mmCIF file of C-alpha atoms in Angstrom:
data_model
loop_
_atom_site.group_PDB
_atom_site.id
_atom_site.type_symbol
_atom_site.label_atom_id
_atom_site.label_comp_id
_atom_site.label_asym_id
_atom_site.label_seq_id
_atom_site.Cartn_x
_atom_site.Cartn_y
_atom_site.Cartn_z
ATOM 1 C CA UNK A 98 0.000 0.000 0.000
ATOM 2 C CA UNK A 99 1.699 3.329 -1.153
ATOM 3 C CA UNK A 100 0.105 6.338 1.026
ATOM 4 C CA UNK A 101 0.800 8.217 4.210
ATOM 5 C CA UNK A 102 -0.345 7.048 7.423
ATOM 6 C CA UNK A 103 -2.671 8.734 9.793
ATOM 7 C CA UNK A 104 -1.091 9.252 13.174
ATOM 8 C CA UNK A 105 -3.326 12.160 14.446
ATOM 9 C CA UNK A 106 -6.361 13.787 13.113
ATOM 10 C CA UNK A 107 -8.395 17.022 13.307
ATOM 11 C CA UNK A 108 -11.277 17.716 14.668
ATOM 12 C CA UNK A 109 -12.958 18.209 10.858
ATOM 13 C CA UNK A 110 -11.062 14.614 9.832
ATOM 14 C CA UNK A 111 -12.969 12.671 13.250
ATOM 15 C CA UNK A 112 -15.770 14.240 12.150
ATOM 16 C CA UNK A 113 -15.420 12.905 8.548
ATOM 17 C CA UNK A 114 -14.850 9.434 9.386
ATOM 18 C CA UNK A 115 -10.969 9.478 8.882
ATOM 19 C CA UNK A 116 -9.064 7.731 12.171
ATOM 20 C CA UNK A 117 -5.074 7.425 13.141
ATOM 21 C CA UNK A 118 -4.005 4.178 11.601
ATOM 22 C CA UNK A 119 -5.504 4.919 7.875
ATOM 23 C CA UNK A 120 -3.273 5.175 5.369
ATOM 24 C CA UNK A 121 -4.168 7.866 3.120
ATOM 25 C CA UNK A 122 -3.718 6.813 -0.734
ATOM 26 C CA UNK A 123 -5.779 9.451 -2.823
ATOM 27 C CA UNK A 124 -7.347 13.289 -2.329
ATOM 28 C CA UNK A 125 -9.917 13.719 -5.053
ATOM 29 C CA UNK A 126 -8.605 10.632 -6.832
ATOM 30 C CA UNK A 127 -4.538 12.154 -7.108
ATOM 31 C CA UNK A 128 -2.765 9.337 -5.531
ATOM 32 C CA UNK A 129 -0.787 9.928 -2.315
ATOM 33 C CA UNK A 130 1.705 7.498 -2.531
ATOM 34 C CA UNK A 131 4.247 10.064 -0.472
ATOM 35 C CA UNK A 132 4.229 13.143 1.436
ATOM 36 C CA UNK A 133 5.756 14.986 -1.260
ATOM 37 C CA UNK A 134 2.575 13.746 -3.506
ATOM 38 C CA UNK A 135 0.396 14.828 -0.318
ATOM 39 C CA UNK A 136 1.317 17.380 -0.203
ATOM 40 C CA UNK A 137 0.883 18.453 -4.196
ATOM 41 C CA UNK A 138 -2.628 16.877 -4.231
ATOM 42 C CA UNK A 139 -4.056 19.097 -1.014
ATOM 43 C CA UNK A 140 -3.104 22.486 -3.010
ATOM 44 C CA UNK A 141 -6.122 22.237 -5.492
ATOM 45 C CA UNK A 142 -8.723 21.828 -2.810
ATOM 46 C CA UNK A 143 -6.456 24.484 -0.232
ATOM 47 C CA UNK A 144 -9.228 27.091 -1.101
ATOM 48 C CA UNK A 145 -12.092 24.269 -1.522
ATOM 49 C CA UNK A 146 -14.671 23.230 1.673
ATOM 50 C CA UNK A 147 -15.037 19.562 0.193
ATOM 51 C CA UNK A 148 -12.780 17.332 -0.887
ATOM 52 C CA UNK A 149 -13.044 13.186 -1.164
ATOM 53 C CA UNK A 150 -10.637 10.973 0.943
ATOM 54 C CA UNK A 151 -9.234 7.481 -0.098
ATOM 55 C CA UNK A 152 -7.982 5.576 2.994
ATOM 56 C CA UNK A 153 -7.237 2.464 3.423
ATOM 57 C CA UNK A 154 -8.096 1.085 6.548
ATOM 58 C CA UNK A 155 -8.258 -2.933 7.337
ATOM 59 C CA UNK A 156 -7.638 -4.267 4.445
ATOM 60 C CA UNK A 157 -10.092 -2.368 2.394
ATOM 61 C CA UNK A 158 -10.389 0.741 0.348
ATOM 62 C CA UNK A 159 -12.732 3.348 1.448
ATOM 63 C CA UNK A 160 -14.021 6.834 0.164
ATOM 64 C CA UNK A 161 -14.463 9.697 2.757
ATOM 65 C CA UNK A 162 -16.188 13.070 1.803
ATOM 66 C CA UNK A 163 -14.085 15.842 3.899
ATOM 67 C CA UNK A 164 -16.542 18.888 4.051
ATOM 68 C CA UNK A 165 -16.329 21.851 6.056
ATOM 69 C CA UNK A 166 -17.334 25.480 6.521
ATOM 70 C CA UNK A 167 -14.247 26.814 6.590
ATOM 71 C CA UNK A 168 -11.534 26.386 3.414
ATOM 72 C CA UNK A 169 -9.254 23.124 3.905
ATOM 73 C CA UNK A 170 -6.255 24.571 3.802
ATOM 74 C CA UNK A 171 -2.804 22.831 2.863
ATOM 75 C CA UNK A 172 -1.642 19.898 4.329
ATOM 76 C CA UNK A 173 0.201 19.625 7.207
ATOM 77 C CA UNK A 174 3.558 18.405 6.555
ATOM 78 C CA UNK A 175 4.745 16.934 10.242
ATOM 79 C CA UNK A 176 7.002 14.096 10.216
ATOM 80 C CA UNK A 177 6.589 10.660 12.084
ATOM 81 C CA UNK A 178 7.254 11.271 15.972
ATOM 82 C CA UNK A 179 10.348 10.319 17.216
ATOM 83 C CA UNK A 180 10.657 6.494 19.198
ATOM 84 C CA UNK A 181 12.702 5.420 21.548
ATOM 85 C CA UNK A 182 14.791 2.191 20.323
ATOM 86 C CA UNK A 183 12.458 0.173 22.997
ATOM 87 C CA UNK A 184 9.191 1.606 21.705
ATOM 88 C CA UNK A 185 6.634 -0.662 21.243
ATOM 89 C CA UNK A 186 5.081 -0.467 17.451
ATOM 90 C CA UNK A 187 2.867 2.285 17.660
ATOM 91 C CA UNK A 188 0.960 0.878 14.333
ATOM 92 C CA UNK A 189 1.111 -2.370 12.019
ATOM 93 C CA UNK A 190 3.855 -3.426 10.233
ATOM 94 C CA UNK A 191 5.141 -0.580 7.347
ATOM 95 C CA UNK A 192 8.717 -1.614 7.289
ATOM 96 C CA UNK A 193 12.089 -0.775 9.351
ATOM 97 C CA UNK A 194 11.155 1.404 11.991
ATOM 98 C CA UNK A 195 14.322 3.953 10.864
ATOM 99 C CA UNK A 196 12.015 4.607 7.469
ATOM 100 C CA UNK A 197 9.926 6.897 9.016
ATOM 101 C CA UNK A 198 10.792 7.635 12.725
ATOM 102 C CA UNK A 199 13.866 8.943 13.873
ATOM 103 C CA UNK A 200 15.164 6.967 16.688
ATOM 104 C CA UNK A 201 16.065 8.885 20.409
ATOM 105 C CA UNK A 202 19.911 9.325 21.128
ATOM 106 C CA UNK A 203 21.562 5.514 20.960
ATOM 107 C CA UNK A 204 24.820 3.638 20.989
ATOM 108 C CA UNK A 205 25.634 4.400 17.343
ATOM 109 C CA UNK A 206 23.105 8.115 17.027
ATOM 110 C CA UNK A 207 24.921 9.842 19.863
ATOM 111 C CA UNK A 208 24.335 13.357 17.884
ATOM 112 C CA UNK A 209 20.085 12.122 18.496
ATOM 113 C CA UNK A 210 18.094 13.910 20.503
ATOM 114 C CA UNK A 211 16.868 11.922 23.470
ATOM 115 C CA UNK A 212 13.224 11.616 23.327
ATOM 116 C CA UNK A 213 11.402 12.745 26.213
ATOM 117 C CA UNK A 214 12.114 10.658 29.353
ATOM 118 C CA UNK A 215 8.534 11.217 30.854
ATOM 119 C CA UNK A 216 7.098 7.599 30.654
ATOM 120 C CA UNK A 217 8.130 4.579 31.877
ATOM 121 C CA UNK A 218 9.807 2.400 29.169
ATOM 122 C CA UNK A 219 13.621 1.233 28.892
ATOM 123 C CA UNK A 220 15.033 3.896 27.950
ATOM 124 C CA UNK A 221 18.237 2.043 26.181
ATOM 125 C CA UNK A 222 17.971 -1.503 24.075
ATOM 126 C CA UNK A 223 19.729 -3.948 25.633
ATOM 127 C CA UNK A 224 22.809 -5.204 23.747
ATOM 128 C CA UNK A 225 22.110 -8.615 21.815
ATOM 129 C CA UNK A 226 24.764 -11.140 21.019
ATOM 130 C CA UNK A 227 25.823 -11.710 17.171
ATOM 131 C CA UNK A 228 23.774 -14.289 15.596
ATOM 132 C CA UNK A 229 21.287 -15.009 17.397
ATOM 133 C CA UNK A 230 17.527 -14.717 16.630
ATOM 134 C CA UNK A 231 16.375 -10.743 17.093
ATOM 135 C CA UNK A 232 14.169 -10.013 20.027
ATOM 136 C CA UNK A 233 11.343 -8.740 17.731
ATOM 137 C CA UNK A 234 10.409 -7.933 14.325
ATOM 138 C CA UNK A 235 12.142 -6.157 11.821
ATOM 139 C CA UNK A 236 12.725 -2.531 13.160
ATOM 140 C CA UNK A 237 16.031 -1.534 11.352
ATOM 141 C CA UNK A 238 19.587 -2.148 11.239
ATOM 142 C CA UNK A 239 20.118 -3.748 14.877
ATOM 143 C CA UNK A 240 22.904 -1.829 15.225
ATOM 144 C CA UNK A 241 21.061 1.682 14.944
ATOM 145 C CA UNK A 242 19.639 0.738 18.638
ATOM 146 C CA UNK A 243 21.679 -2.181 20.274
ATOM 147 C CA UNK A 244 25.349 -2.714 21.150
ATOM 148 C CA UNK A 245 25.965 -5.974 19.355
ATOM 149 C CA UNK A 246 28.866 -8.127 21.386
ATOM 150 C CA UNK A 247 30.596 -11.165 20.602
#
């Protein structure tokens, strides 16, 4: 599925139907398949109050109509949030976790930000031996979050 996932909505997108998790593939039937292509297909409709929505959402395809009383407006280009390297998945599978998110201050990202210390997760990944089976799914290179010893 080529589109750009949902990770917060607006008041007018709950109201239309859309929820975090959809991936958005189309705006008026211009494909979404990046933000970059998001981003182009919200400038037609910036001065509109209606525009139509293609998510996809559990395995299906669905339509939304967006209207409001106000103009749309242009997207809003935000990024994915940062993660800590011991972050559970905060959505389905979409691929290494370093494809979208950047990852809080680690072994090898020392220059990294640390994310916000205010919860109550591991803050560091614990460091895995060399060859043996990874402690979860595919997130990355294991290197971007764990020391890897011998």
């Amino acid at each position: 599925i080529k589109g750009v996932l949902v990770d917060e909505v607006t008041l007018l997108a709950a109201a239309s139907g859309i929820i975090a998790g959809d991936v958005i593939t189309a705006i008026n039937d211009k494909a979404t398949g990046d933000l970059y292509a998001f981003k182009e297909a919200t400038r037609p409709i910036a001065m509109s109050n209606r525009a139509v929505v293609t998510v996809y959402r559990g395995g299906q395809y669905k339509r939304i109509d967006v209207i409001s009383n106000e103009e749309l407006g242009l997207a809003q280009m935000e990024a994915a949030p940062m993660i800590n390297a011991t972050d559970p998945s905060p959505h389905g599978y979409y691929g290494a976790c370093e494809k979208c998110h950047a990852i809080a201050k680690t072994v090898k990202n020392t220059g990294q930000m640390a994310k916000d210390g205010g919860d109550v997760l591991t803050k560091k990944a614990p460091p895995i031996k060399w060859g043996v089976k990874a402690p979860h799914g595919n997130r990355g290179v294991c290197v971007n979050c764990h020391t890897v010893i011998q």
